[in-house]
Coordinates of C-alpha atoms in Angstrom, one line a residue:
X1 CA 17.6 -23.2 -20.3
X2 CA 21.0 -21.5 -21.7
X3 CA 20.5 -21.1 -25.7
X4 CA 22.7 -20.4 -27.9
X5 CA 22.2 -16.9 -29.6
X6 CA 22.3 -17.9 -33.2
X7 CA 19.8 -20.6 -32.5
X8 CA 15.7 -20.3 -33.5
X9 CA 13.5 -20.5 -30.6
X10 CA 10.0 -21.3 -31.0
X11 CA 7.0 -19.1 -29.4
X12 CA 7.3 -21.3 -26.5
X13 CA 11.0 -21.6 -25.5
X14 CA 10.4 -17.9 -25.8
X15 CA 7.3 -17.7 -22.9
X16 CA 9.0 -20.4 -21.1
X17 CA 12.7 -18.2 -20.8
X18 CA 10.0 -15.3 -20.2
X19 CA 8.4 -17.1 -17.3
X20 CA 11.8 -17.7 -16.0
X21 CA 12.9 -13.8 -16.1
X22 CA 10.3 -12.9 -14.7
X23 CA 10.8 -15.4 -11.7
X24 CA 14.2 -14.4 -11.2
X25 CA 13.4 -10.8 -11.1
X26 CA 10.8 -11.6 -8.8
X27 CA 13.6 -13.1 -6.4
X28 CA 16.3 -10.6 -6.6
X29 CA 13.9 -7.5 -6.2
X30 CA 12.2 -9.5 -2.9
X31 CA 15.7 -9.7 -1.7
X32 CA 16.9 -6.3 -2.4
X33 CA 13.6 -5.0 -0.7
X34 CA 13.9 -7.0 2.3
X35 CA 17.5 -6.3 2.4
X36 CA 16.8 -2.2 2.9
X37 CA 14.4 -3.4 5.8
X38 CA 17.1 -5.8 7.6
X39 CA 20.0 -3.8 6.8
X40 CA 21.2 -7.5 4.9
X41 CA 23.9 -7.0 2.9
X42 CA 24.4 -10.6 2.1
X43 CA 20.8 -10.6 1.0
X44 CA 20.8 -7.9 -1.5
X45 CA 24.0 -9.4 -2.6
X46 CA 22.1 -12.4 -3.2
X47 CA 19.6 -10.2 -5.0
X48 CA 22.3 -8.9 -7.4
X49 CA 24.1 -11.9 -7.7
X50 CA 20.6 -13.7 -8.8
X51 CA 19.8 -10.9 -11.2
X52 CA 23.4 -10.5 -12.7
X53 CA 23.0 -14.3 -13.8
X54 CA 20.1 -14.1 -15.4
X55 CA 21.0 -10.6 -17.0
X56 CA 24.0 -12.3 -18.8
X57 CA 22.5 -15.4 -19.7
X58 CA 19.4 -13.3 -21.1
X59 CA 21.3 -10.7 -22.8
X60 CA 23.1 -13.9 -25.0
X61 CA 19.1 -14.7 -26.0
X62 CA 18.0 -11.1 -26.8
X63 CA 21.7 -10.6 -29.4
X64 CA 20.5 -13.9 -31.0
X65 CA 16.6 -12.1 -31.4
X66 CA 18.3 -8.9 -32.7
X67 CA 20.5 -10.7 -35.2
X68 CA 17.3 -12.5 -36.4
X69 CA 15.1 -9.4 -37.3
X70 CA 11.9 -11.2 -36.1
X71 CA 9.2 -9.9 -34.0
X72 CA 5.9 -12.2 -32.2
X73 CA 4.3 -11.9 -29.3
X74 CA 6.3 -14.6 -27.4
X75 CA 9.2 -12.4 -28.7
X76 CA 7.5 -9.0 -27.2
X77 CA 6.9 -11.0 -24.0
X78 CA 10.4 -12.0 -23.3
X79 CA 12.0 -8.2 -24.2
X80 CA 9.2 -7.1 -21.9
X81 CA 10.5 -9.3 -19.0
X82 CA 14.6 -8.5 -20.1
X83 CA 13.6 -4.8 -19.5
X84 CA 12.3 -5.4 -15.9
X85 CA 15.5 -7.6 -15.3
X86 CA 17.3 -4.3 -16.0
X87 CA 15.3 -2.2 -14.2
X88 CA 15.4 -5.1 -11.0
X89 CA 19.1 -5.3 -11.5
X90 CA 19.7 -1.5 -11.1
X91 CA 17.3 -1.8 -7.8
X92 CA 19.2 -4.5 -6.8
X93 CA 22.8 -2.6 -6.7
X94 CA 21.0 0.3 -5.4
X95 CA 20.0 -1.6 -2.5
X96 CA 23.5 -3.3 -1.9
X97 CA 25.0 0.3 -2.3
X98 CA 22.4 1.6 0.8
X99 CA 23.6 -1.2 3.2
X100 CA 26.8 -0.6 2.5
X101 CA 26.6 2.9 3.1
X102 CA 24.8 2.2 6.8
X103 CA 27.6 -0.3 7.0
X104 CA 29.8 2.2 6.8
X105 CA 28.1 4.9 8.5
X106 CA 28.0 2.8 11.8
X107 CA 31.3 1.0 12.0
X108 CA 32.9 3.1 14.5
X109 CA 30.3 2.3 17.1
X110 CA 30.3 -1.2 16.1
X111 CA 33.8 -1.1 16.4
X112 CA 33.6 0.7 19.6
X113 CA 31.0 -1.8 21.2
X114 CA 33.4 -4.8 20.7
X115 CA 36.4 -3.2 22.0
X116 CA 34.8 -1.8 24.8
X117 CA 32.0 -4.3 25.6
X118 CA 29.7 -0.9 26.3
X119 CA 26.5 -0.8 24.3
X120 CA 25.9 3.0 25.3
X121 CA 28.4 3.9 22.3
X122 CA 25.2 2.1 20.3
X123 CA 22.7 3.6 21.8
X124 CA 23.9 7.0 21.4
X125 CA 24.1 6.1 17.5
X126 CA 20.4 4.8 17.5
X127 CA 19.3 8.6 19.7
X128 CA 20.0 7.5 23.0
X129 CA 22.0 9.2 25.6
X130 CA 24.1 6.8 26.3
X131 CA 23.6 6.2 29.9
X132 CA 21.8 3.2 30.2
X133 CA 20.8 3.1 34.1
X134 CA 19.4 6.6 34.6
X135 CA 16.3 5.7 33.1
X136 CA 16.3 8.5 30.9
X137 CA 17.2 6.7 28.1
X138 CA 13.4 5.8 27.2
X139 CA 11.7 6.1 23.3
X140 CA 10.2 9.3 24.7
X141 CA 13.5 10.6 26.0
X142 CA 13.5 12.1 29.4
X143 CA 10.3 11.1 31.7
X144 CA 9.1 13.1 34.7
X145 CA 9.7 10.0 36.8
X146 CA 12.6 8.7 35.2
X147 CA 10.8 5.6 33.9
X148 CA 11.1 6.8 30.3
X149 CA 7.2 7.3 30.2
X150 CA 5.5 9.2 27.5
X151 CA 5.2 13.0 27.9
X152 CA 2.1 14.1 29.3
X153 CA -0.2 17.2 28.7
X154 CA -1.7 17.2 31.5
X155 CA -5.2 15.5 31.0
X156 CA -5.9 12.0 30.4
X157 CA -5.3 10.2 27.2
X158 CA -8.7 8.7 27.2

């Protein structure tokens, strides 16, 4: 529902456009969050993307509320729901502008993997030491064995 911003809504067109900010929100923060987990950047473009289109078409409705100088609760509920579309839009970019950043931060070793074929140049990026068949290389770093096995204190775990 697009409306026109000189046009009176009624109390219901108003919780029904509500209703549908608040869905949209839902889906472009849910992206953006997920997004900082995957490293997505296609997904929290999707989130900004989703939350840029309903910005615009809600910011047409809330000029057309201003002009009319009228105040109701369906009219409360729907500024209520613009202001966490701004506040989900901001997340939104902030998230696209973190996986950008990593992005950018690791493109030389991504870069160097595919030219090379060598995924040491990655694991030296993620902590490793790059050597792959040593068997230093564990989580734990450098094992007693050379299996990688957590470092011991002496006694028994259990």
């Amino acid at each position: 529902m697009n409306p026109m911003p000189n046009k009176n809504l009624t109390d219901k067109e108003y919780l029904s456009l509500a209703k549908s900010l608040a869905r949209t929100s839902a889906i472009a923060i849910i992206c953006a969050a997920v997004s900082m987990f995957i490293g997505g950047i296609a997904l929290s473009t999707v989130g900004v993307l989703v939350a840029l289109v309903s910005f615009v078409s809600a910011r047409k409705v809330v000029q057309g509320i201003s002009q009319e100088n009228q105040s109701t609760a369906a009219i409360d509920e729907y500024l209520a729901a613009y202001s966490r579309l701004k506040a989900t839009l901001i997340a939104a970019v902030f998230a696209l502008i973190i996986n950008v950043a990593s992005v950018a931060y690791i493109w030389p070793q991504i870069q160097e993997y595919l030219a090379t074929g060598d995924p040491s140049s990655l694991s030296q990026m993620l902590g490793g030491n790059g050597s792959s068949n040593n068997g230093s290389s564990g989580f734990w770093g450098s094992g007693s064995s050379g299996t990688g096995s957590a470092p011991s204190s002496g006694g028994s775990f259990w």
